[in-house]
Short mmCIF file of C-alpha atoms in Angstrom, two decimals:
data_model
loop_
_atom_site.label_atom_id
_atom_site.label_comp_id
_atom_site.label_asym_id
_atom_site.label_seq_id
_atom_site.Cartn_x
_atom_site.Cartn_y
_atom_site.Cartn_z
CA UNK A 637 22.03 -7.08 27.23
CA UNK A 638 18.76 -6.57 25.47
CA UNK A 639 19.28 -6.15 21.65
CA UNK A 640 16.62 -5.69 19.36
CA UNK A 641 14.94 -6.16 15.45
CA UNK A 642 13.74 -3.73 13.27
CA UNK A 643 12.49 -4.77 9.73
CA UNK A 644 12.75 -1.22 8.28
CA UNK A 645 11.15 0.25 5.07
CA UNK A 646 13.33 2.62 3.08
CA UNK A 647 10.36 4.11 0.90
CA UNK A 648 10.84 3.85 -3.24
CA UNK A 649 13.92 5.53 -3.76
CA UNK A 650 13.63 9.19 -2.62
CA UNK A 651 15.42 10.37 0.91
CA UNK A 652 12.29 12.57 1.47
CA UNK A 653 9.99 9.60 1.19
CA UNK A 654 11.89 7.70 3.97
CA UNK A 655 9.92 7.90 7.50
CA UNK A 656 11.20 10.03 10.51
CA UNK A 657 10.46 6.91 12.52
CA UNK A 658 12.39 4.86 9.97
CA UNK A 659 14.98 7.52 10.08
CA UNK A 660 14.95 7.41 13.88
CA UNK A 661 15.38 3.44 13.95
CA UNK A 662 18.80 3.64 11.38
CA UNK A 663 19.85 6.58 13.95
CA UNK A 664 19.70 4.12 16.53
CA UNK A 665 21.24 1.05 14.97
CA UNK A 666 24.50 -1.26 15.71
CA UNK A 667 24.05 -3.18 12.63
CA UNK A 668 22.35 -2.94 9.53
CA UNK A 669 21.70 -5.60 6.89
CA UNK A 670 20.19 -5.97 3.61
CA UNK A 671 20.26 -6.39 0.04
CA UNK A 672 23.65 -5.15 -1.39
CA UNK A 673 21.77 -1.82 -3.21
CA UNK A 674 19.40 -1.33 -0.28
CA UNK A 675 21.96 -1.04 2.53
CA UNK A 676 24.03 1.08 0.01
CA UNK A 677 21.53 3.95 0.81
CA UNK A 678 22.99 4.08 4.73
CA UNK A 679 25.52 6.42 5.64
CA UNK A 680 28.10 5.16 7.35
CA UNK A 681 29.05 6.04 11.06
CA UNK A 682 31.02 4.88 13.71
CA UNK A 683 29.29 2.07 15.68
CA UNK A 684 27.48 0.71 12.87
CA UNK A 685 28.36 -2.03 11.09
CA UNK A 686 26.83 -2.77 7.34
CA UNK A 687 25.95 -6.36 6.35
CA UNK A 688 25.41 -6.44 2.50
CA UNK A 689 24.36 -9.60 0.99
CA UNK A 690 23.06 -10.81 -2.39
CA UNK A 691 19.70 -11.20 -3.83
CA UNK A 692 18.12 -14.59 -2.97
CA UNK A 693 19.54 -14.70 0.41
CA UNK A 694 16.50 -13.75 2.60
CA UNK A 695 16.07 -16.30 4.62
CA UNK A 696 19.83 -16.65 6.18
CA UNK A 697 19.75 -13.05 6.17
CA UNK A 698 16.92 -13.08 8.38
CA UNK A 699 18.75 -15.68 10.51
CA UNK A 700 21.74 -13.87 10.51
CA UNK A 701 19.67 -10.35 12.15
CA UNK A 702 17.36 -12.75 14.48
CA UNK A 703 21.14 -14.03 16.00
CA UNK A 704 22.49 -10.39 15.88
CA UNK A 705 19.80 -9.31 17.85
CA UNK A 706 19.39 -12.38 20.45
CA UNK A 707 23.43 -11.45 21.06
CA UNK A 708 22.15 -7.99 22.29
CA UNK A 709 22.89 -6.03 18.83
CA UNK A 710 20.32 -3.21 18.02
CA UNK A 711 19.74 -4.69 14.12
CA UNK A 712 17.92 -2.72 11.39
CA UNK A 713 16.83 -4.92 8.31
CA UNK A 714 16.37 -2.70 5.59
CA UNK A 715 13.70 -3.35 2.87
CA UNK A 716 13.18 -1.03 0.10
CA UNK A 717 9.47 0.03 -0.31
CA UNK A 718 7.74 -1.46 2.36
CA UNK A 719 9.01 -4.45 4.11
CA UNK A 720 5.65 -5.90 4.43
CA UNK A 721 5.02 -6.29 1.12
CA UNK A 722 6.82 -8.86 -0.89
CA UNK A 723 10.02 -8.01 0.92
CA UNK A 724 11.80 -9.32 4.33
CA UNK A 725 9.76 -9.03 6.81
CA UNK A 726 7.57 -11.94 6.03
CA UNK A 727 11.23 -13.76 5.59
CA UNK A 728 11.67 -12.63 9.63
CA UNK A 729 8.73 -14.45 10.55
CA UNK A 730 9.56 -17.55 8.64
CA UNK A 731 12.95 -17.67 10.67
CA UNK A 732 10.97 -16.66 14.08
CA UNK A 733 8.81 -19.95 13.23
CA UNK A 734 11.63 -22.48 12.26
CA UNK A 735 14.21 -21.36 14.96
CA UNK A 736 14.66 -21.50 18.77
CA UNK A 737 11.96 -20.63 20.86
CA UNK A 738 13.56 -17.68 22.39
CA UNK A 739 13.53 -15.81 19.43
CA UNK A 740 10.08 -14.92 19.59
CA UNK A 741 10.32 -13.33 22.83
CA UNK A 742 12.88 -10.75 20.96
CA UNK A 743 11.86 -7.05 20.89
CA UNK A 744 10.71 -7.39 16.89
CA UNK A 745 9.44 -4.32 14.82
CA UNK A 746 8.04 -3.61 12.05
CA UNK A 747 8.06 0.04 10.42
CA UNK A 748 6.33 0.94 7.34
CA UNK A 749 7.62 2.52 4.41
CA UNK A 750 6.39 3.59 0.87
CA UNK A 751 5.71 0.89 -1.25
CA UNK A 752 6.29 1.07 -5.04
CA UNK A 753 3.37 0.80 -5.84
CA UNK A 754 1.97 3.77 -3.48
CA UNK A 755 4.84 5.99 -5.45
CA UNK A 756 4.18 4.93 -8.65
CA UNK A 757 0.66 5.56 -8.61
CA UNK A 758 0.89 8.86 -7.20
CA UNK A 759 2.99 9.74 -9.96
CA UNK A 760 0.63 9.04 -12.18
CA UNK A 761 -2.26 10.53 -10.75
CA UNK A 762 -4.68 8.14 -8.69
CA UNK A 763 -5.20 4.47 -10.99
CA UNK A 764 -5.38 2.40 -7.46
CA UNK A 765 -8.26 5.09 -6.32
CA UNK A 766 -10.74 2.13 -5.59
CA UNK A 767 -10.45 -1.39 -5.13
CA UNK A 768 -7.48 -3.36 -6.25
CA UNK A 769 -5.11 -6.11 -5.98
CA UNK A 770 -1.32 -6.42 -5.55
CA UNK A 771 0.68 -9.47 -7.39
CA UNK A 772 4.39 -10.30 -7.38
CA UNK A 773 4.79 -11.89 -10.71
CA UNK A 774 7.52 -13.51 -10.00
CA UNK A 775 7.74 -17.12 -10.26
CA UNK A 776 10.51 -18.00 -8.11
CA UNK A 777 8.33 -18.82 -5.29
CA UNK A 778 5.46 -19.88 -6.58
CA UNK A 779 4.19 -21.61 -9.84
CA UNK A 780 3.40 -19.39 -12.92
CA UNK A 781 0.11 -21.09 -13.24
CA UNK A 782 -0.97 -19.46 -10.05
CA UNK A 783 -0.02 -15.87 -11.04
CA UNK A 784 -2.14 -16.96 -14.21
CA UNK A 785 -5.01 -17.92 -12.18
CA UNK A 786 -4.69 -14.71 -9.76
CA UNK A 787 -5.10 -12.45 -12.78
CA UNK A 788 -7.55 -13.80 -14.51
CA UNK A 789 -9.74 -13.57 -11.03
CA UNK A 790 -8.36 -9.83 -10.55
CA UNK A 791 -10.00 -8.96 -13.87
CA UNK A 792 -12.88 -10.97 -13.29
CA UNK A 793 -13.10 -8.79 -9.82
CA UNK A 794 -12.98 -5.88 -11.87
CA UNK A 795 -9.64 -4.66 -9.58
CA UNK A 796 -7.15 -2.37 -10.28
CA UNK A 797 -3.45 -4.46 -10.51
CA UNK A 798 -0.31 -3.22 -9.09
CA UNK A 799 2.27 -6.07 -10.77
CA UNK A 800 5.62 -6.32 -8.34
CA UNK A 801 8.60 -7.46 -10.07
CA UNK A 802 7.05 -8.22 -13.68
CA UNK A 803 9.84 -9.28 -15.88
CA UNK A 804 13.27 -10.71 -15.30
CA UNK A 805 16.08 -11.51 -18.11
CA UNK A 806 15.84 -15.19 -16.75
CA UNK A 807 11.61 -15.15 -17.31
CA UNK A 808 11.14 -13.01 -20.39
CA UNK A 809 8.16 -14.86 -21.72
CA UNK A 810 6.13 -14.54 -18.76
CA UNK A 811 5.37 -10.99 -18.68
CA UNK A 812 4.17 -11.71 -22.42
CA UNK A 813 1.90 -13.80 -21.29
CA UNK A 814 0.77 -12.12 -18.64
CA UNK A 815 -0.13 -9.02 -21.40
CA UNK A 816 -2.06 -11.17 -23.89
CA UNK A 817 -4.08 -12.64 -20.83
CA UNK A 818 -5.32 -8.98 -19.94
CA UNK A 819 -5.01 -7.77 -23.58
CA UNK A 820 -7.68 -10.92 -24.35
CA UNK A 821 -9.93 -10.48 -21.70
CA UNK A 822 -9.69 -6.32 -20.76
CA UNK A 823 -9.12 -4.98 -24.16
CA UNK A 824 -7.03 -3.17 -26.32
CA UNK A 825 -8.24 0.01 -24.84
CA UNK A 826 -7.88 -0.66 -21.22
CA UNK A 827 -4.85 1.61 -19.70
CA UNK A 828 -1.43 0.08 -18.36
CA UNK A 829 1.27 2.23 -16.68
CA UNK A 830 4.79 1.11 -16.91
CA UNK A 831 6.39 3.10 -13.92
CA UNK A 832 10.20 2.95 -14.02
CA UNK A 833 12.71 3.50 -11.23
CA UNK A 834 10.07 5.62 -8.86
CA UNK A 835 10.45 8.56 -7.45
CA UNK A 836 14.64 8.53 -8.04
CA UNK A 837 16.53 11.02 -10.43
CA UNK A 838 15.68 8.13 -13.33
CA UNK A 839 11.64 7.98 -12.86
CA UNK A 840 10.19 7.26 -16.00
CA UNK A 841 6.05 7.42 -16.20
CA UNK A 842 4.59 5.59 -19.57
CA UNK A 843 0.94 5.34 -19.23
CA UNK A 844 -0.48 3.39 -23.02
CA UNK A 845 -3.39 1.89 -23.87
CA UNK A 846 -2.84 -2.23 -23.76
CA UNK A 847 -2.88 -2.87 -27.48
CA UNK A 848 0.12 -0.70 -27.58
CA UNK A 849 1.70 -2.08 -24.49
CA UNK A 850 5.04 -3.94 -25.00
CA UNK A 851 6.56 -6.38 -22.59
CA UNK A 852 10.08 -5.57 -22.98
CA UNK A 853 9.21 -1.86 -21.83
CA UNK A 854 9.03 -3.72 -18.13
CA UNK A 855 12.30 -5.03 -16.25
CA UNK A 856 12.64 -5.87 -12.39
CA UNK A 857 12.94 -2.07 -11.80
CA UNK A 858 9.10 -1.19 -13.39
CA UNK A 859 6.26 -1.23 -11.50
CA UNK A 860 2.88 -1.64 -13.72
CA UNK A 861 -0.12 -0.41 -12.85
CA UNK A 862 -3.23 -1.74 -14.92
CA UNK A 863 -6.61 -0.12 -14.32
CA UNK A 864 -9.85 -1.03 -13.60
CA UNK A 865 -12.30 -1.32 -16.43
CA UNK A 866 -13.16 2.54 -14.68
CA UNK A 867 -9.72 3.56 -14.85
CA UNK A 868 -9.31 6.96 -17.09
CA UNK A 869 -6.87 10.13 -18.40
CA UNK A 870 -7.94 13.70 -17.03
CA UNK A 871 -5.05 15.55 -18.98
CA UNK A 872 -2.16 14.09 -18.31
CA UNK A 873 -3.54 12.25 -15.05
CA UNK A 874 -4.66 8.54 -14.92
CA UNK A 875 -7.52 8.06 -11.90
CA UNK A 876 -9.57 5.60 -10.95
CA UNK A 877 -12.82 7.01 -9.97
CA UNK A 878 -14.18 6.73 -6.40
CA UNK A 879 -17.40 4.65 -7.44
CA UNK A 880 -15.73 1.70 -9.26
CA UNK B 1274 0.68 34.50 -9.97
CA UNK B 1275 1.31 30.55 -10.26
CA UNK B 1276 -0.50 28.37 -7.83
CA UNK B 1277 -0.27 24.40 -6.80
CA UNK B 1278 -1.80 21.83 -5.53
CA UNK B 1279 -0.55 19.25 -3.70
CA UNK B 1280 -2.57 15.59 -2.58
CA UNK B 1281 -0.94 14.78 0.63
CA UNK B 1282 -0.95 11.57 2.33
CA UNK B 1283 -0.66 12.04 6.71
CA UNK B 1284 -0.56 8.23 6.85
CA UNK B 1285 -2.34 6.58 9.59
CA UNK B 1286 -2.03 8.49 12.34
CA UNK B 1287 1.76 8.85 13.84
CA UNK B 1288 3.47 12.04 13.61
CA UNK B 1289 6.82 10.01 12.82
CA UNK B 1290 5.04 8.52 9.65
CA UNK B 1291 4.60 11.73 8.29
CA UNK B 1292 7.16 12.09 5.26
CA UNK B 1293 9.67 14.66 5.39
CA UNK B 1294 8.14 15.63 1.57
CA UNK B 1295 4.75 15.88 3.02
CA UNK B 1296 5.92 17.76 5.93
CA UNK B 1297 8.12 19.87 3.36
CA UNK B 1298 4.91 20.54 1.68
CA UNK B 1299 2.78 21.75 4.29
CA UNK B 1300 5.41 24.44 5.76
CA UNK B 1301 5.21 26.04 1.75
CA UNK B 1302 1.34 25.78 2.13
CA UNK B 1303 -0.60 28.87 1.94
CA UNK B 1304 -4.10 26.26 2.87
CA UNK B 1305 -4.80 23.18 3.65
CA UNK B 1306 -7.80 21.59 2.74
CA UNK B 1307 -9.68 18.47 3.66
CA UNK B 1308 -11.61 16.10 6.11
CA UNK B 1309 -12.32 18.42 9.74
CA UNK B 1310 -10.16 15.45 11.73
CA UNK B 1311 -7.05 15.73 9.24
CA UNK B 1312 -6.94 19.31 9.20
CA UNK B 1313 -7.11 19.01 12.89
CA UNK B 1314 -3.75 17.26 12.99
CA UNK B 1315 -2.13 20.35 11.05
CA UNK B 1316 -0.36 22.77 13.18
CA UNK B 1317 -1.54 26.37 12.80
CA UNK B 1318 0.87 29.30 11.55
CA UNK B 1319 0.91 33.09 10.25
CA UNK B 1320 0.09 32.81 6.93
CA UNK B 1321 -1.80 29.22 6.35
CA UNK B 1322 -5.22 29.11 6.50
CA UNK B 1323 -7.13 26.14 7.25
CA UNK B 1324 -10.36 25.00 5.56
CA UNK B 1325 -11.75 22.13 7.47
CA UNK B 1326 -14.76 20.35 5.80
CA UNK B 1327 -17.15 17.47 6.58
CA UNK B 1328 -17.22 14.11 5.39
CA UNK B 1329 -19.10 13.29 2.14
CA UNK B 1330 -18.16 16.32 0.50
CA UNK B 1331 -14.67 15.42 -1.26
CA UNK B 1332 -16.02 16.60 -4.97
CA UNK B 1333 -17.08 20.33 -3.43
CA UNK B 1334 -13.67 20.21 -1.52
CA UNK B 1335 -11.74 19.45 -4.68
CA UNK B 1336 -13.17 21.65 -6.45
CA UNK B 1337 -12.38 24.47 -3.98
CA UNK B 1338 -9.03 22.89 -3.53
CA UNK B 1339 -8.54 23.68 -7.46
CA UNK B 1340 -9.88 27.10 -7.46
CA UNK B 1341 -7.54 28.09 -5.20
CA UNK B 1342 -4.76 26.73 -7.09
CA UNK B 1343 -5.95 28.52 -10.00
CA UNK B 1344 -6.34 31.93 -8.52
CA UNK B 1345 -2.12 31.45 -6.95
CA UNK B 1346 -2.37 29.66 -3.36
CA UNK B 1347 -0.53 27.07 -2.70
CA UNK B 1348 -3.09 24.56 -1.33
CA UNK B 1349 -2.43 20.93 -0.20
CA UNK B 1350 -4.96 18.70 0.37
CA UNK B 1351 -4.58 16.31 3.30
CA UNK B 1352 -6.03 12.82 3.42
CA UNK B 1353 -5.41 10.44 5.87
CA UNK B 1354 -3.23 7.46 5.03
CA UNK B 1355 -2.12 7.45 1.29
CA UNK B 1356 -4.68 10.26 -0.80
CA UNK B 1357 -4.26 7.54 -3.32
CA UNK B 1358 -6.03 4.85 -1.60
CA UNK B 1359 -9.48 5.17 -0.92
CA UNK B 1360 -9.22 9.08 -0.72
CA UNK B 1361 -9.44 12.23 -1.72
CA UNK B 1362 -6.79 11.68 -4.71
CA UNK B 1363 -9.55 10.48 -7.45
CA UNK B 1364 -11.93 12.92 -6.21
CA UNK B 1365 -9.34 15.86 -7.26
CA UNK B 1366 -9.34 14.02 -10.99
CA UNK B 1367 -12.65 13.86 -11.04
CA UNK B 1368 -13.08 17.78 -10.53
CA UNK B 1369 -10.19 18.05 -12.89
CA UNK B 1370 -11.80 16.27 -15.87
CA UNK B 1371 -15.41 17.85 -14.87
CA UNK B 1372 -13.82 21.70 -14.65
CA UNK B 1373 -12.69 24.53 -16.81
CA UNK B 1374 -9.91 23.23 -19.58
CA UNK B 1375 -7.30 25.68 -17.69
CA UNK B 1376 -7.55 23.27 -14.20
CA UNK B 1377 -5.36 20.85 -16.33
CA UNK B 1378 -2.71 22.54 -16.62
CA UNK B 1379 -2.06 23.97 -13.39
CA UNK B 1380 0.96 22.11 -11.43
CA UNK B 1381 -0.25 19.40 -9.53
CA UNK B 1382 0.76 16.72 -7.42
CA UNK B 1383 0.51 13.93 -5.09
CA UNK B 1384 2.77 12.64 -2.08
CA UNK B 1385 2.09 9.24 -1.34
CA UNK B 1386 1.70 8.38 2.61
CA UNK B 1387 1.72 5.46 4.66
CA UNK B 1388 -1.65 3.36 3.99
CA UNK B 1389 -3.43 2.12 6.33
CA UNK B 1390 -3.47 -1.51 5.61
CA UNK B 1391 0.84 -1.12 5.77
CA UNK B 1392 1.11 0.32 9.70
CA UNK B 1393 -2.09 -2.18 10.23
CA UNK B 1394 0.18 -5.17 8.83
CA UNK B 1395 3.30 -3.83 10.13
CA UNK B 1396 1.42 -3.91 13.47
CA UNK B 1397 0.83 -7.47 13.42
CA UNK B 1398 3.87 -9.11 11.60
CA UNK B 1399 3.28 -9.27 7.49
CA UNK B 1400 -0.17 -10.44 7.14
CA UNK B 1401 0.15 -8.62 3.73
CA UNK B 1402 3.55 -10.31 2.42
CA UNK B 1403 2.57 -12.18 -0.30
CA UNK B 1404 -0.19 -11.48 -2.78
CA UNK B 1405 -3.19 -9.49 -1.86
CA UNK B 1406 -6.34 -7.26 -2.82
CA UNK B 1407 -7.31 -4.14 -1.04
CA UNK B 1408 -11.19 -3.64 -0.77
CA UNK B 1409 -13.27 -0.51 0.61
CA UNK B 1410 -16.11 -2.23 2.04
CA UNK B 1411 -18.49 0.95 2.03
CA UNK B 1412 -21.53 0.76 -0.05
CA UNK B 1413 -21.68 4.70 -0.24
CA UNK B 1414 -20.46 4.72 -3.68
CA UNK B 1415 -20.68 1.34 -4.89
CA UNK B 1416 -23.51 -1.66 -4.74
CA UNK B 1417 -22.74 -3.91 -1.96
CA UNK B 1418 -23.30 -7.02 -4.46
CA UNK B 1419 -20.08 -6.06 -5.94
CA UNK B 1420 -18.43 -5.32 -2.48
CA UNK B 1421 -19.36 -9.71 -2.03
CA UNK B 1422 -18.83 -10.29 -5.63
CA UNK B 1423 -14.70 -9.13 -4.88
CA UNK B 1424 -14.78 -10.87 -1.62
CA UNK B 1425 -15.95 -13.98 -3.31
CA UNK B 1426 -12.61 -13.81 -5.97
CA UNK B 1427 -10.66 -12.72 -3.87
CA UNK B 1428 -10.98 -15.98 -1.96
CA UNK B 1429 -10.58 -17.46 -4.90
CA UNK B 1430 -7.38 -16.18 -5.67
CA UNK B 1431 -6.50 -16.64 -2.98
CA UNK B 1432 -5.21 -13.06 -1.88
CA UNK B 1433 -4.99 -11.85 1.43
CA UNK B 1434 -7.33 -9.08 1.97
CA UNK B 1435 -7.52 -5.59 3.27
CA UNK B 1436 -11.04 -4.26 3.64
CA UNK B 1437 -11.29 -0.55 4.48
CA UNK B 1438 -14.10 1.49 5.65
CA UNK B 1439 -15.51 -2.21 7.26
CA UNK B 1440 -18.66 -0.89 9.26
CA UNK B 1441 -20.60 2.14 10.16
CA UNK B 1442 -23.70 2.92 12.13
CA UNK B 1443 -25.57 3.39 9.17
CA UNK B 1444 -24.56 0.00 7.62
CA UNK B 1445 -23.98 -2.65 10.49
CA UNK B 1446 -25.41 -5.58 8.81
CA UNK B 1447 -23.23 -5.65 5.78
CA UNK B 1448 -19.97 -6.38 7.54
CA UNK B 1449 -21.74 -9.12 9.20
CA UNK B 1450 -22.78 -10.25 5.78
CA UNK B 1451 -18.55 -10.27 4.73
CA UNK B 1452 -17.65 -12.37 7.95
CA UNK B 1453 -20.84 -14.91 6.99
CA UNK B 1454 -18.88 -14.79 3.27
CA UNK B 1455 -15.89 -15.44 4.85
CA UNK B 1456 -16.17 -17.82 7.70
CA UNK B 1457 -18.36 -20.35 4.63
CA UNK B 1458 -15.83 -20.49 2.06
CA UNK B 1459 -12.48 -19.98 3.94
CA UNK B 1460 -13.51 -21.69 7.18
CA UNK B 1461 -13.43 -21.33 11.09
CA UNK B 1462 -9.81 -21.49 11.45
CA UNK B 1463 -8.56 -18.46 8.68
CA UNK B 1464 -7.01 -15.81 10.31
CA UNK B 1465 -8.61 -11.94 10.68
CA UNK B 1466 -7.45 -8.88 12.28
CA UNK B 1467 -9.17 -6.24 13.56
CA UNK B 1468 -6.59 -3.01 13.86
CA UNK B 1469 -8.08 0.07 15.23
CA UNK B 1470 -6.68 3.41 15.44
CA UNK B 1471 -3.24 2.16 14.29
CA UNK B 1472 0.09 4.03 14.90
CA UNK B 1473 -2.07 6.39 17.66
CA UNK B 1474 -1.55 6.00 21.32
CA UNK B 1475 -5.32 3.89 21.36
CA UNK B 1476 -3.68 1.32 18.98
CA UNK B 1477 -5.61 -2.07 19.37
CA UNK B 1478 -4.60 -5.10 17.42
CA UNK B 1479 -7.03 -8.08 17.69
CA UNK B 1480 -5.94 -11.14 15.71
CA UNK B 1481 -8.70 -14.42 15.73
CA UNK B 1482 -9.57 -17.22 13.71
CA UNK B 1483 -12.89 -16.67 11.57
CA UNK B 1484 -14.98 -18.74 14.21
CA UNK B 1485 -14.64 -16.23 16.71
CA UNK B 1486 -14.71 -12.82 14.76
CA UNK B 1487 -17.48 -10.50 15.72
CA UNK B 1488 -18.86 -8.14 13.71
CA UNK B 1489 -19.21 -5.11 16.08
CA UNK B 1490 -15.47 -5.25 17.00
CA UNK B 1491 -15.12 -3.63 13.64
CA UNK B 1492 -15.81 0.36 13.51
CA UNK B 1493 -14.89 3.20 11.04
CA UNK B 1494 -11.80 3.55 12.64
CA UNK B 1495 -11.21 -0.01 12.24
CA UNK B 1496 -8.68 -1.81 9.17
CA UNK B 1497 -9.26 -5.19 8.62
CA UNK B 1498 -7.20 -7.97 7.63
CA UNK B 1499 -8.15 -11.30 6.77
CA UNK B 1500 -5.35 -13.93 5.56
CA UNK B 1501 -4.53 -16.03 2.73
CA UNK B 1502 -5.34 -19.60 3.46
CA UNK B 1503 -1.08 -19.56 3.99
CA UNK B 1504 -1.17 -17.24 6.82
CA UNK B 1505 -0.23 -18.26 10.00
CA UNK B 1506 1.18 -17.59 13.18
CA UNK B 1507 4.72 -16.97 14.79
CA UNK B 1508 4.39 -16.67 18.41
CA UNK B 1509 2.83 -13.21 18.58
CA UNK B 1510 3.12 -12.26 14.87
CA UNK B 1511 0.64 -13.33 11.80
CA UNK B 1512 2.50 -13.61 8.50
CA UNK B 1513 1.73 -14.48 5.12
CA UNK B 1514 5.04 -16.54 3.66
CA UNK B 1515 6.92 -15.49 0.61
CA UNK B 1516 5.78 -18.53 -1.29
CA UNK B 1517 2.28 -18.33 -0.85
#
């Protein structure tokens, strides 16, 4: 009884951004598990069983599909977005590391998906069109002073920034600061995209200038985008130009 | 007589990454425009015509792309990977904000694809899963002092990094300039992988320390990965950790 893994990216939001091969793998699943909202995007079926669990959770969820699978269950972990990129599949590989040594003989995939990011910028036009940087802003997993720090560096590079996750009602004040950093050291003119539930029936676009950026616009369902000192508007269409 | 455009991402390679909105796309397409090697991967059919081009001519192709558009085809432009990441995306905006004022209004758009730096990282665990920076290491349109200038912060911030475009025939010294860059401040023992042709049936995933990283494994075909000073190893995966 060989079961197997599959840390599975569901795209953004939209059923037409969600890979056949993705598709293929939920096709061919016992048991699914997740964040509650993420696994509420699979159908049902007889034979498969849903596993829902809270925020916070990742790393006994990723126990909890490693011993699924070593027990012979064909187990899908859904991530929305990408699961690569701040989502469970590095989680996966923390378990794989801390538990028994069979485990890492398991038949373990990962398949891509559409990260936010990817969406949001494409809905926008093309603001991470030469080099840039991703950066999960949240703090629960690392030090604020470090997010700080990777900023100031990102502008320094000259990057595009694609900010994961930038405000949460328990960390209002963060994403302030986070503003007057690049308001102080990019300008007021520099352009900032607040992209808002991406590529669902609720996708909101706000592309500002930063002096007229507020950090209250952002909440954990906005992805921001902040341009390059190259990034500009053609029309309604923010680019980054190819020679940045 | 109302035309479009669409920016299409093929992702990396794998029919089964294709998108159902991508693939959605190119059955409405009346052309298809772009890069000989992705139009090769479109299927032919009554009624689309196919305008392969070569390399190093992405502002001549938008611009045809958009006069098409503007006289009522329905063109999509194909780009490998995600047309927002190093692609033909920003070259479309540039044409856009260099042509006629009419080109702004006409309806386009861009599907997002699979980057990539995802299937590369998906191939090898979750190099990417924590904070990173995305670099195109070609000097075509850009000095290569600021290619080492963004390697140098980037090591700084400590990002994991995704350099695309790492070597070409016409260029072989400067990768070996990045790995020098690399293997001073980050050390022998930082991680680096060398994915080639990912998601195809010649898929090659090479993952060594710094200390034994060659330059000429590294072609045009090649995506490279090099960690955060965090990433590490979990039997045969490389992952970046959550808190990193």
């Amino acid at each position: 009884m060989t079961g197997s893994l599959v840390i599975a990216g569901l795209g953004p939001g939209a059923e037409a951004m969600i890979t056949p091969e993705v598709a293929a793998a939920l096709d061919r699943a016992s048991d699914v598990i997740g964040y509650i909202p993420y696994v509420g995007r699979i159908a049902p079926r007889e034979g498969l069983r849903l596993h829902p669990s809270d925020n916070r959770v990742e790393l006994d969820r990723a126990v909890h599909a490693l011993e699924l699978a070593a027990k012979g269950s064909h187990v899908v972990v859904v991530s929305s977005g990408d699961p690569g990129v701040f989502a469970m599949a590095s989680a996966v590989f923390e378990a794989v590391e801390q538990g028994p040594a069979h485990w890492r003989d398991l038949d373990i995939r990962v398949l891509p998906g559409i990260t936010a990011m990817l969406a949001a910028a494409a809905a926008a036009g093309a603001p991470l069109g030469h080099d840039f940087c991703a950066i999960n802003l949240s703090d629960n997993l690392k030090p604020f002073d470090l997010v700080l720090k990777r900023v100031r560096l990102a502008l320094e590079a000259d990057f595009a920034m694609a900010f994961y996750n930038p405000r949460s009602t328990s960390r209002p004040h963060q994403f302030a600061s986070v503003l007057g950093l690049l308001q102080a050291v990019a300008g007021p003119e520099r352009l900032i995209i607040f992209a808002r539930a991406v590529s669902t029936p609720a996708q909101e676009i706000r592309v500002v200038p930063l002096r007229a950026a507020r950090p209250d616009v952002a909440d954990m369902r906005t992805l921001v985008i902040v341009g390059s000192s190259a990034t500009r508007q053609a029309g309604r269409f923010v680019y980054t130009p190819r020679r940045a």
